[in-house]
Tab-separated table of C-alpha atoms and ligand atoms in Angstrom:
chain	number	residue	atom	x	y	z
A	1	UNK	CA	134.959	-20.591	120.493
A	2	UNK	CA	135.899	-23.387	123.177
A	3	UNK	CA	136.499	-26.313	120.997
A	4	UNK	CA	140.220	-26.491	121.980
A	5	UNK	CA	141.591	-26.967	125.215
A	6	UNK	CA	144.940	-25.549	124.666
A	7	UNK	CA	148.001	-26.169	126.927
A	8	UNK	CA	149.143	-23.737	128.997
A	9	UNK	CA	152.282	-22.526	127.239
A	10	UNK	CA	152.834	-19.858	124.184
A	11	UNK	CA	155.401	-20.354	121.492
A	12	UNK	CA	157.274	-17.569	120.107
A	13	UNK	CA	159.439	-19.042	117.633
A	14	UNK	CA	160.969	-22.012	116.299
A	15	UNK	CA	164.070	-23.846	114.800
A	16	UNK	CA	164.489	-27.396	113.694
A	17	UNK	CA	163.082	-29.842	116.334
A	18	UNK	CA	163.067	-26.971	118.961
A	19	UNK	CA	160.526	-24.567	120.056
A	20	UNK	CA	161.048	-21.450	122.379
A	21	UNK	CA	158.378	-20.156	124.484
A	22	UNK	CA	157.462	-16.366	125.371
A	23	UNK	CA	159.886	-16.705	128.608
A	24	UNK	CA	162.532	-18.101	126.758
A	25	UNK	CA	162.395	-21.547	127.552
A	26	UNK	CA	163.246	-24.391	124.897
A	27	UNK	CA	161.213	-27.421	124.107
A	28	UNK	CA	162.200	-30.491	122.164
A	29	UNK	CA	159.288	-31.220	119.619
A	30	UNK	CA	158.448	-35.053	119.266
A	31	UNK	CA	154.795	-34.033	117.447
A	32	UNK	CA	155.725	-31.685	114.647
A	33	UNK	CA	152.376	-29.769	115.151
A	34	UNK	CA	150.670	-33.241	114.567
A	35	UNK	CA	152.872	-34.548	111.574
A	36	UNK	CA	152.569	-31.325	109.899
A	37	UNK	CA	156.186	-29.657	110.300
A	38	UNK	CA	158.084	-32.814	109.037
A	39	UNK	CA	161.057	-30.699	108.055
A	40	UNK	CA	161.044	-28.841	111.498
A	41	UNK	CA	160.393	-25.358	112.175
A	42	UNK	CA	161.686	-22.345	110.246
A	43	UNK	CA	163.178	-24.676	107.742
A	44	UNK	CA	165.348	-22.187	105.565
A	45	UNK	CA	164.403	-23.559	101.937
A	46	UNK	CA	160.568	-23.471	102.819
A	47	UNK	CA	161.135	-19.781	104.532
A	48	UNK	CA	162.810	-18.481	101.581
A	49	UNK	CA	160.339	-20.129	99.473
A	50	UNK	CA	157.341	-18.633	100.824
A	51	UNK	CA	159.272	-15.338	101.235
A	52	UNK	CA	159.930	-15.177	97.655
A	53	UNK	CA	156.368	-16.142	96.305
A	54	UNK	CA	154.581	-13.815	98.992
A	55	UNK	CA	156.826	-10.869	97.367
A	56	UNK	CA	155.598	-11.573	93.837
A	57	UNK	CA	152.190	-13.680	93.665
A	58	UNK	CA	149.958	-15.302	96.244
A	59	UNK	CA	146.815	-15.950	94.917
A	60	UNK	CA	144.808	-15.967	91.376
A	61	UNK	CA	142.113	-18.419	91.864
A	62	UNK	CA	141.763	-21.337	89.703
A	63	UNK	CA	139.850	-19.321	87.015
A	64	UNK	CA	143.462	-19.205	85.777
A	65	UNK	CA	146.289	-21.425	84.794
A	66	UNK	CA	148.495	-21.892	87.892
A	67	UNK	CA	152.029	-23.074	86.845
A	68	UNK	CA	153.366	-23.817	90.410
A	69	UNK	CA	150.374	-26.001	90.747
A	70	UNK	CA	150.812	-27.885	87.707
A	71	UNK	CA	154.534	-28.658	88.766
A	72	UNK	CA	153.449	-29.706	92.168
A	73	UNK	CA	150.753	-32.114	90.709
A	74	UNK	CA	153.862	-33.379	88.690
A	75	UNK	CA	156.304	-33.811	91.437
A	76	UNK	CA	153.362	-35.726	93.515
A	77	UNK	CA	152.498	-37.949	90.413
A	78	UNK	CA	156.432	-38.611	89.830
A	79	UNK	CA	156.765	-39.905	93.546
A	80	UNK	CA	153.555	-41.877	93.935
A	81	UNK	CA	152.788	-43.266	90.392
A	82	UNK	CA	149.254	-41.521	90.670
A	83	UNK	CA	147.908	-39.838	87.622
A	84	UNK	CA	145.966	-36.567	88.624
A	85	UNK	CA	145.908	-34.616	91.540
A	86	UNK	CA	143.139	-32.095	92.830
A	87	UNK	CA	144.301	-29.326	95.390
A	88	UNK	CA	142.512	-28.091	98.450
A	89	UNK	CA	143.328	-26.506	101.776
A	90	UNK	CA	143.391	-29.446	104.529
A	91	UNK	CA	143.150	-33.198	105.215
A	92	UNK	CA	139.458	-33.068	105.401
A	93	UNK	CA	138.656	-31.325	102.276
A	94	UNK	CA	141.033	-33.701	100.356
A	95	UNK	CA	138.722	-36.679	102.100
A	96	UNK	CA	135.780	-34.789	100.846
A	97	UNK	CA	137.085	-34.881	97.108
A	98	UNK	CA	137.803	-38.551	97.732
A	99	UNK	CA	134.496	-39.070	98.992
A	100	UNK	CA	133.006	-37.396	96.056
A	101	UNK	CA	135.106	-39.388	93.608
A	102	UNK	CA	133.587	-42.553	95.115
A	103	UNK	CA	130.172	-41.335	94.502
A	104	UNK	CA	130.899	-40.168	90.868
A	105	UNK	CA	132.375	-43.654	90.541
A	106	UNK	CA	128.928	-45.104	91.564
A	107	UNK	CA	126.719	-43.274	90.189
A	108	UNK	CA	128.218	-43.134	86.491
A	109	UNK	CA	127.869	-47.002	86.976
A	110	UNK	CA	123.935	-46.613	87.903
A	111	UNK	CA	124.417	-47.637	91.337
A	112	UNK	CA	121.588	-46.130	93.310
A	113	UNK	CA	122.913	-45.656	97.224
A	114	UNK	CA	126.892	-46.019	96.666
A	115	UNK	CA	128.095	-47.343	100.020
A	116	UNK	CA	131.876	-46.593	100.735
A	117	UNK	CA	133.503	-49.012	103.779
A	118	UNK	CA	135.181	-47.291	106.352
A	119	UNK	CA	137.066	-48.741	109.480
A	120	UNK	CA	136.187	-48.525	113.220
A	121	UNK	CA	138.920	-46.434	115.180
A	122	UNK	CA	139.749	-44.581	112.066
A	123	UNK	CA	140.029	-40.577	111.355
A	124	UNK	CA	139.329	-38.879	108.276
A	125	UNK	CA	138.534	-35.466	109.495
A	126	UNK	CA	135.625	-33.005	110.993
A	127	UNK	CA	133.418	-31.851	108.090
A	128	UNK	CA	130.074	-33.820	107.846
A	129	UNK	CA	131.201	-36.577	105.474
A	130	UNK	CA	134.552	-37.189	106.979
A	131	UNK	CA	133.297	-36.975	110.593
A	132	UNK	CA	130.599	-39.788	109.504
A	133	UNK	CA	133.355	-41.760	107.764
A	134	UNK	CA	135.316	-41.322	111.154
A	135	UNK	CA	135.264	-44.696	113.306
A	136	UNK	CA	134.690	-42.792	116.595
A	137	UNK	CA	131.674	-41.755	118.399
A	138	UNK	CA	133.150	-38.917	120.407
A	139	UNK	CA	133.925	-36.837	116.938
A	140	UNK	CA	129.937	-37.616	115.721
A	141	UNK	CA	128.491	-36.818	119.162
A	142	UNK	CA	125.563	-34.199	118.734
A	143	UNK	CA	126.000	-33.793	115.007
A	144	UNK	CA	123.085	-36.101	113.727
A	145	UNK	CA	122.040	-36.604	111.009
A	146	UNK	CA	125.048	-37.910	109.844
A	147	UNK	CA	125.766	-38.557	105.684
A	148	UNK	CA	124.333	-41.532	104.380
A	149	UNK	CA	126.489	-44.533	102.497
A	150	UNK	CA	128.971	-45.479	105.088
A	151	UNK	CA	129.594	-48.623	106.400
A	152	UNK	CA	132.088	-49.491	109.364
A	153	UNK	CA	134.047	-52.547	109.933
A	154	UNK	CA	136.948	-53.582	112.364
A	155	UNK	CA	140.392	-52.544	110.979
A	156	UNK	CA	142.749	-55.007	109.814
A	157	UNK	CA	140.168	-57.554	109.518
A	158	UNK	CA	139.892	-59.022	105.988
A	159	UNK	CA	136.884	-61.607	106.961
A	160	UNK	CA	134.872	-58.445	108.044
A	161	UNK	CA	135.561	-56.816	104.645
A	162	UNK	CA	134.686	-59.919	102.392
A	163	UNK	CA	131.492	-60.425	104.857
A	164	UNK	CA	130.331	-56.699	104.192
A	165	UNK	CA	130.927	-57.331	100.469
A	166	UNK	CA	128.296	-60.054	100.302
A	167	UNK	CA	125.504	-57.852	102.358
A	168	UNK	CA	126.445	-54.813	100.345
A	169	UNK	CA	125.759	-55.036	96.652
A	170	UNK	CA	126.126	-50.981	96.333
A	171	UNK	CA	129.793	-51.026	97.396
A	172	UNK	CA	131.857	-48.366	95.557
A	173	UNK	CA	134.926	-47.912	97.812
A	174	UNK	CA	136.960	-48.904	100.798
A	175	UNK	CA	138.632	-45.828	102.408
A	176	UNK	CA	141.161	-46.781	105.005
A	177	UNK	CA	144.668	-45.370	106.636
A	178	UNK	CA	147.578	-47.325	106.090
A	179	UNK	CA	148.490	-47.149	109.876
A	180	UNK	CA	145.560	-45.698	112.317
A	181	UNK	CA	146.921	-42.306	113.331
A	182	UNK	CA	144.381	-41.025	115.947
A	183	UNK	CA	143.284	-44.166	116.664
A	184	UNK	CA	146.477	-45.288	118.560
A	185	UNK	CA	149.243	-45.825	115.958
A	186	UNK	CA	147.841	-49.226	115.018
A	187	UNK	CA	149.730	-51.084	112.615
A	188	UNK	CA	148.057	-53.708	110.307
A	189	UNK	CA	149.453	-56.701	109.137
A	190	UNK	CA	152.245	-56.146	106.399
A	191	UNK	CA	149.929	-57.705	103.728
A	192	UNK	CA	146.782	-55.463	104.812
A	193	UNK	CA	146.825	-53.144	102.039
A	194	UNK	CA	147.867	-55.726	99.244
A	195	UNK	CA	144.759	-57.691	100.330
A	196	UNK	CA	142.447	-54.642	100.214
A	197	UNK	CA	143.830	-53.837	96.559
A	198	UNK	CA	142.845	-57.347	95.673
A	199	UNK	CA	139.671	-57.018	97.177
A	200	UNK	CA	139.097	-53.794	95.432
A	201	UNK	CA	139.890	-55.162	91.929
A	202	UNK	CA	137.673	-58.149	92.371
A	203	UNK	CA	134.310	-56.144	93.682
A	204	UNK	CA	135.118	-53.353	91.139
A	205	UNK	CA	135.502	-50.421	93.757
A	206	UNK	CA	137.876	-47.734	94.408
A	207	UNK	CA	140.782	-48.051	97.161
A	208	UNK	CA	141.062	-44.815	98.854
A	209	UNK	CA	143.999	-44.271	101.127
A	210	UNK	CA	144.023	-41.714	103.630
A	211	UNK	CA	147.770	-40.929	103.675
A	212	UNK	CA	147.351	-37.490	105.482
A	213	UNK	CA	149.234	-38.597	108.264
A	214	UNK	CA	151.430	-41.463	106.779
A	215	UNK	CA	152.526	-39.410	103.615
A	216	UNK	CA	155.379	-37.507	102.557
A	217	UNK	CA	158.181	-39.852	103.940
A	218	UNK	CA	156.842	-40.228	107.270
A	219	UNK	CA	156.856	-44.080	107.451
A	220	UNK	CA	160.116	-44.775	105.929
A	221	UNK	CA	158.659	-44.474	102.103
A	222	UNK	CA	157.281	-41.465	100.325
A	223	UNK	CA	153.956	-42.986	100.854
A	224	UNK	CA	153.111	-45.858	102.907
A	225	UNK	CA	151.579	-47.900	100.246
A	226	UNK	CA	154.915	-48.231	98.660
A	227	UNK	CA	155.982	-50.643	101.456
A	228	UNK	CA	153.652	-53.021	100.034
A	229	UNK	CA	154.471	-52.436	96.363
A	230	UNK	CA	150.750	-51.818	95.415
A	231	UNK	CA	148.901	-48.396	94.084
A	232	UNK	CA	145.277	-47.362	95.373
A	233	UNK	CA	142.827	-45.646	93.210
A	234	UNK	CA	142.733	-42.812	95.362
A	235	UNK	CA	144.963	-41.187	97.794
A	236	UNK	CA	144.537	-38.202	100.245
A	237	UNK	CA	147.453	-36.040	101.419
A	238	UNK	CA	147.544	-32.757	103.622
A	239	UNK	CA	149.617	-32.156	107.251
A	240	UNK	CA	153.344	-32.533	106.164
A	241	UNK	CA	152.447	-31.610	102.307
A	242	UNK	CA	153.028	-27.874	103.158
A	243	UNK	CA	155.071	-28.003	106.443
A	244	UNK	CA	152.666	-25.679	108.201
A	245	UNK	CA	151.296	-23.709	104.966
A	246	UNK	CA	147.756	-25.108	104.696
A	247	UNK	CA	147.555	-27.529	101.621
A	248	UNK	CA	145.720	-30.633	100.963
A	249	UNK	CA	145.681	-32.868	97.856
A	250	UNK	CA	143.860	-35.743	96.284
A	251	UNK	CA	145.474	-38.023	94.004
A	252	UNK	CA	143.798	-40.439	91.354
A	253	UNK	CA	144.816	-42.835	88.934
A	254	UNK	CA	143.276	-45.101	86.494
A	255	UNK	CA	139.423	-44.601	86.212
A	256	UNK	CA	139.150	-42.750	89.193
A	257	UNK	CA	141.519	-39.951	87.372
A	258	UNK	CA	138.777	-38.882	85.202
A	259	UNK	CA	135.921	-38.513	86.986
A	260	UNK	CA	135.865	-34.983	87.717
A	261	UNK	CA	135.026	-32.689	85.076
A	262	UNK	CA	134.678	-29.190	84.887
A	263	UNK	CA	132.347	-27.931	87.348
A	264	UNK	CA	132.481	-31.367	89.355
A	265	UNK	CA	134.484	-30.025	92.257
A	266	UNK	CA	136.309	-27.040	93.300
A	267	UNK	CA	138.336	-24.795	95.933
A	268	UNK	CA	138.800	-21.014	96.083
A	269	UNK	CA	142.039	-21.043	97.475
A	270	UNK	CA	142.970	-24.836	96.417
A	271	UNK	CA	146.918	-25.104	94.991
A	272	UNK	CA	147.187	-21.320	94.855
A	273	UNK	CA	151.012	-20.249	94.282
A	274	UNK	CA	151.919	-19.496	97.897
A	275	UNK	CA	150.755	-23.012	98.982
A	276	UNK	CA	151.887	-24.851	95.951
A	277	UNK	CA	155.358	-23.069	95.955
A	278	UNK	CA	155.727	-23.942	99.700
A	279	UNK	CA	155.121	-27.663	99.054
A	280	UNK	CA	157.229	-27.718	96.073
A	281	UNK	CA	160.007	-26.404	98.628
A	282	UNK	CA	159.273	-29.193	101.092
A	283	UNK	CA	159.536	-31.970	97.943
A	284	UNK	CA	162.746	-30.633	97.215
A	285	UNK	CA	164.054	-30.991	100.556
A	286	UNK	CA	162.758	-34.475	101.044
A	287	UNK	CA	164.318	-35.460	97.649
A	288	UNK	CA	167.652	-33.840	98.215
A	289	UNK	CA	168.247	-35.537	101.616
A	290	UNK	CA	166.182	-38.538	101.176
A	291	UNK	CA	164.439	-38.109	104.173
A	292	UNK	CA	162.525	-41.152	103.677
A	293	UNK	CA	165.362	-43.337	104.218
A	294	UNK	CA	166.381	-41.328	107.002
A	295	UNK	CA	162.808	-41.722	108.594
A	296	UNK	CA	163.224	-45.338	108.480
A	297	UNK	CA	166.583	-44.987	109.990
A	298	UNK	CA	165.576	-42.616	112.775
A	299	UNK	CA	162.462	-44.671	113.527
A	300	UNK	CA	164.743	-47.954	114.103
A	301	UNK	CA	166.818	-45.947	116.371
A	302	UNK	CA	163.921	-44.420	118.330
A	303	UNK	CA	162.023	-47.950	118.458
A	304	UNK	CA	165.098	-49.980	119.432
A	305	UNK	CA	165.978	-47.147	122.170
A	306	UNK	CA	162.860	-47.104	123.671
A	307	UNK	CA	162.533	-50.873	123.858
A	308	UNK	CA	165.569	-50.895	125.731
A	309	UNK	CA	165.165	-48.015	127.918
A	310	UNK	CA	161.846	-49.524	129.041
A	311	UNK	CA	162.285	-52.950	129.283
A	312	UNK	CA	160.757	-54.581	132.164
A	313	UNK	CA	158.817	-51.809	133.204
A	314	UNK	CA	155.332	-52.684	134.451
A	315	UNK	CA	152.578	-51.031	132.610
A	316	UNK	CA	153.805	-50.786	129.159
A	317	UNK	CA	151.599	-52.884	126.994
A	318	UNK	CA	153.214	-52.385	123.547
A	319	UNK	CA	155.897	-50.309	121.803
A	320	UNK	CA	155.645	-49.725	118.237
A	321	UNK	CA	156.266	-47.753	115.293
A	322	UNK	CA	156.770	-47.436	111.344
A	323	UNK	CA	159.205	-44.973	110.602
A	324	UNK	CA	158.764	-41.924	112.432
A	325	UNK	CA	155.098	-42.689	113.401
A	326	UNK	CA	155.623	-44.437	117.073
A	327	UNK	CA	153.382	-45.660	119.683
A	328	UNK	CA	153.918	-46.503	123.442
A	329	UNK	CA	150.703	-48.057	124.528
A	330	UNK	CA	150.259	-48.213	128.197
A	331	UNK	CA	147.856	-50.516	130.174
A	332	UNK	CA	145.957	-47.493	131.684
A	333	UNK	CA	144.737	-44.270	130.308
A	334	UNK	CA	147.651	-41.580	130.227
A	335	UNK	CA	146.258	-38.236	128.658
A	336	UNK	CA	147.939	-36.449	132.004
A	337	UNK	CA	151.384	-37.344	130.471
A	338	UNK	CA	151.138	-34.634	127.916
A	339	UNK	CA	150.984	-31.957	130.623
A	340	UNK	CA	153.949	-33.560	132.389
A	341	UNK	CA	155.954	-34.075	129.539
A	342	UNK	CA	155.589	-30.459	128.773
A	343	UNK	CA	157.079	-29.690	132.435
A	344	UNK	CA	160.096	-31.765	131.114
A	345	UNK	CA	160.257	-29.249	127.990
A	346	UNK	CA	159.110	-32.184	125.721
A	347	UNK	CA	156.071	-32.048	123.028
A	348	UNK	CA	154.464	-35.376	122.838
A	349	UNK	CA	150.732	-36.595	122.014
A	350	UNK	CA	148.436	-39.031	123.639
A	351	UNK	CA	145.618	-40.524	121.580
A	352	UNK	CA	142.985	-43.416	121.905
A	353	UNK	CA	143.344	-42.626	125.825
A	354	UNK	CA	146.359	-44.702	126.382
A	355	UNK	CA	148.793	-44.639	123.406
A	356	UNK	CA	151.752	-42.088	123.712
A	357	UNK	CA	152.126	-40.834	119.907
A	358	UNK	CA	155.214	-39.416	118.692
A	359	UNK	CA	155.662	-37.867	115.283
A	360	UNK	CA	158.831	-36.048	115.260
A	361	UNK	CA	160.337	-34.284	112.489
A	362	UNK	CA	162.420	-35.880	109.745
A	363	UNK	CA	164.983	-33.657	110.215
A	364	UNK	CA	165.926	-34.803	113.885
A	365	UNK	CA	169.606	-35.335	114.393
A	366	UNK	CA	170.726	-38.585	116.406
A	367	UNK	CA	171.358	-36.789	119.408
A	368	UNK	CA	168.004	-35.226	119.558
A	369	UNK	CA	166.436	-38.385	118.806
A	370	UNK	CA	168.252	-39.873	121.806
A	371	UNK	CA	167.196	-36.699	123.761
A	372	UNK	CA	163.586	-37.464	123.217
A	373	UNK	CA	164.097	-41.282	124.359
A	374	UNK	CA	166.127	-40.362	127.423
A	375	UNK	CA	163.482	-37.200	128.643
A	376	UNK	CA	160.340	-39.742	127.797
A	377	UNK	CA	161.788	-42.752	129.566
A	378	UNK	CA	162.616	-41.246	132.477
A	379	UNK	CA	159.339	-39.661	132.727
A	380	UNK	CA	157.617	-42.768	132.088
A	381	UNK	CA	159.725	-44.851	134.478
A	382	UNK	CA	158.739	-42.109	137.578
A	383	UNK	CA	155.092	-42.314	135.958
A	384	UNK	CA	154.692	-45.924	136.287
A	385	UNK	CA	156.828	-47.232	139.211
B	1	PLP	C1	144.586	-34.924	110.333
B	1	PLP	C2	144.021	-36.222	109.790
B	1	PLP	C3	142.820	-35.751	108.811
B	1	PLP	C4	142.255	-34.262	109.021
B	1	PLP	O1	143.003	-33.361	108.631
B	1	PLP	P1	142.307	-31.909	108.689
B	1	PLP	O2	143.856	-31.040	107.924
B	1	PLP	O3	142.596	-31.835	110.150
B	1	PLP	O4	141.150	-31.827	108.039
B	1	PLP	C5	142.369	-36.616	108.139
B	1	PLP	N1	142.845	-37.958	107.993
B	1	PLP	C6	144.025	-38.426	108.810
B	1	PLP	C7	144.319	-39.684	108.793
B	1	PLP	C8	144.714	-37.679	109.721
B	1	PLP	O5	145.793	-37.682	110.230
């Protein structure tokens, strides 16, 4: 179907932060398949784990115990401080599980019309419930009727949150991204998540964090909520969890962890031995190389580098980042930059119309980080002057 508009390039292989196309040209990847290949392409540990698992057992279904899935759940719990995990195959599915938990939480309390507060400019996926939760009209266009029970408020705005509480007695959850990803790499105030935590405690509703893009060490901590030393009730993961092998996870703690009972929810593929093995390999590499620290360090190098190389250039509104999630916001729309960068053998993304989004792999060398700065800065200076 015609729902994608792919760029005119066909990749044949990859290694680390580099992709090679069918003509043998090499490209520096500053996007990692949209924050998926955090360990870069063809990582030897992931490759070995998948190959070995494929040679033994790929799938059994959740009708039977899956020790690799249990081991993966334990690892995620260990790093996050959450308690229980449900596995699906994508971000949208992880968020569907989170939304169902919120509905159960409300319904179990006798709430008639459970309402989930979500944010303007957010992105949560493309299924009916997650596109309804998403705060972007383009994603919803043509798909009415939407799902009931969502209320949008401005991001990073606590007054709006308190206001909505006064008019919404059926509030069951607040669902939020720690940094708006698709929305333009928008970084909220340093105590935003903490304030939402306090709010959710006060109103007895679930704090749901969508860490699908921010999780797995990308922002300089294993999970972005750890920057604020709080813990959500529900957290969703996907993207980098399997380094390209599709897997999503919905983690819960406290009362939310015991809402699902046999029959409440399920997935045929979810957490199968192959996907679980891939994610376990990813976690082992992240652990052994302290990649959350490396993401912080690399993020600073890139941010400082861009600020220096682009200082005084007119047309640049802001350069911002949290770990290896970086945004360069221009005064004008710049979607055409993606194609221009491709011609310079550099893979970038533009989101929200005017924000260059960089999500490079965590295994980047210092030289490769500097190469991203010089290629993109050179292009931008030509583009803007
Ligand atoms: C990518 C993304 C999703 C959707 O994930 P899919 O795997 O495409 O369904 C949801 N939330 C956030 C924050 C994302 O970045």
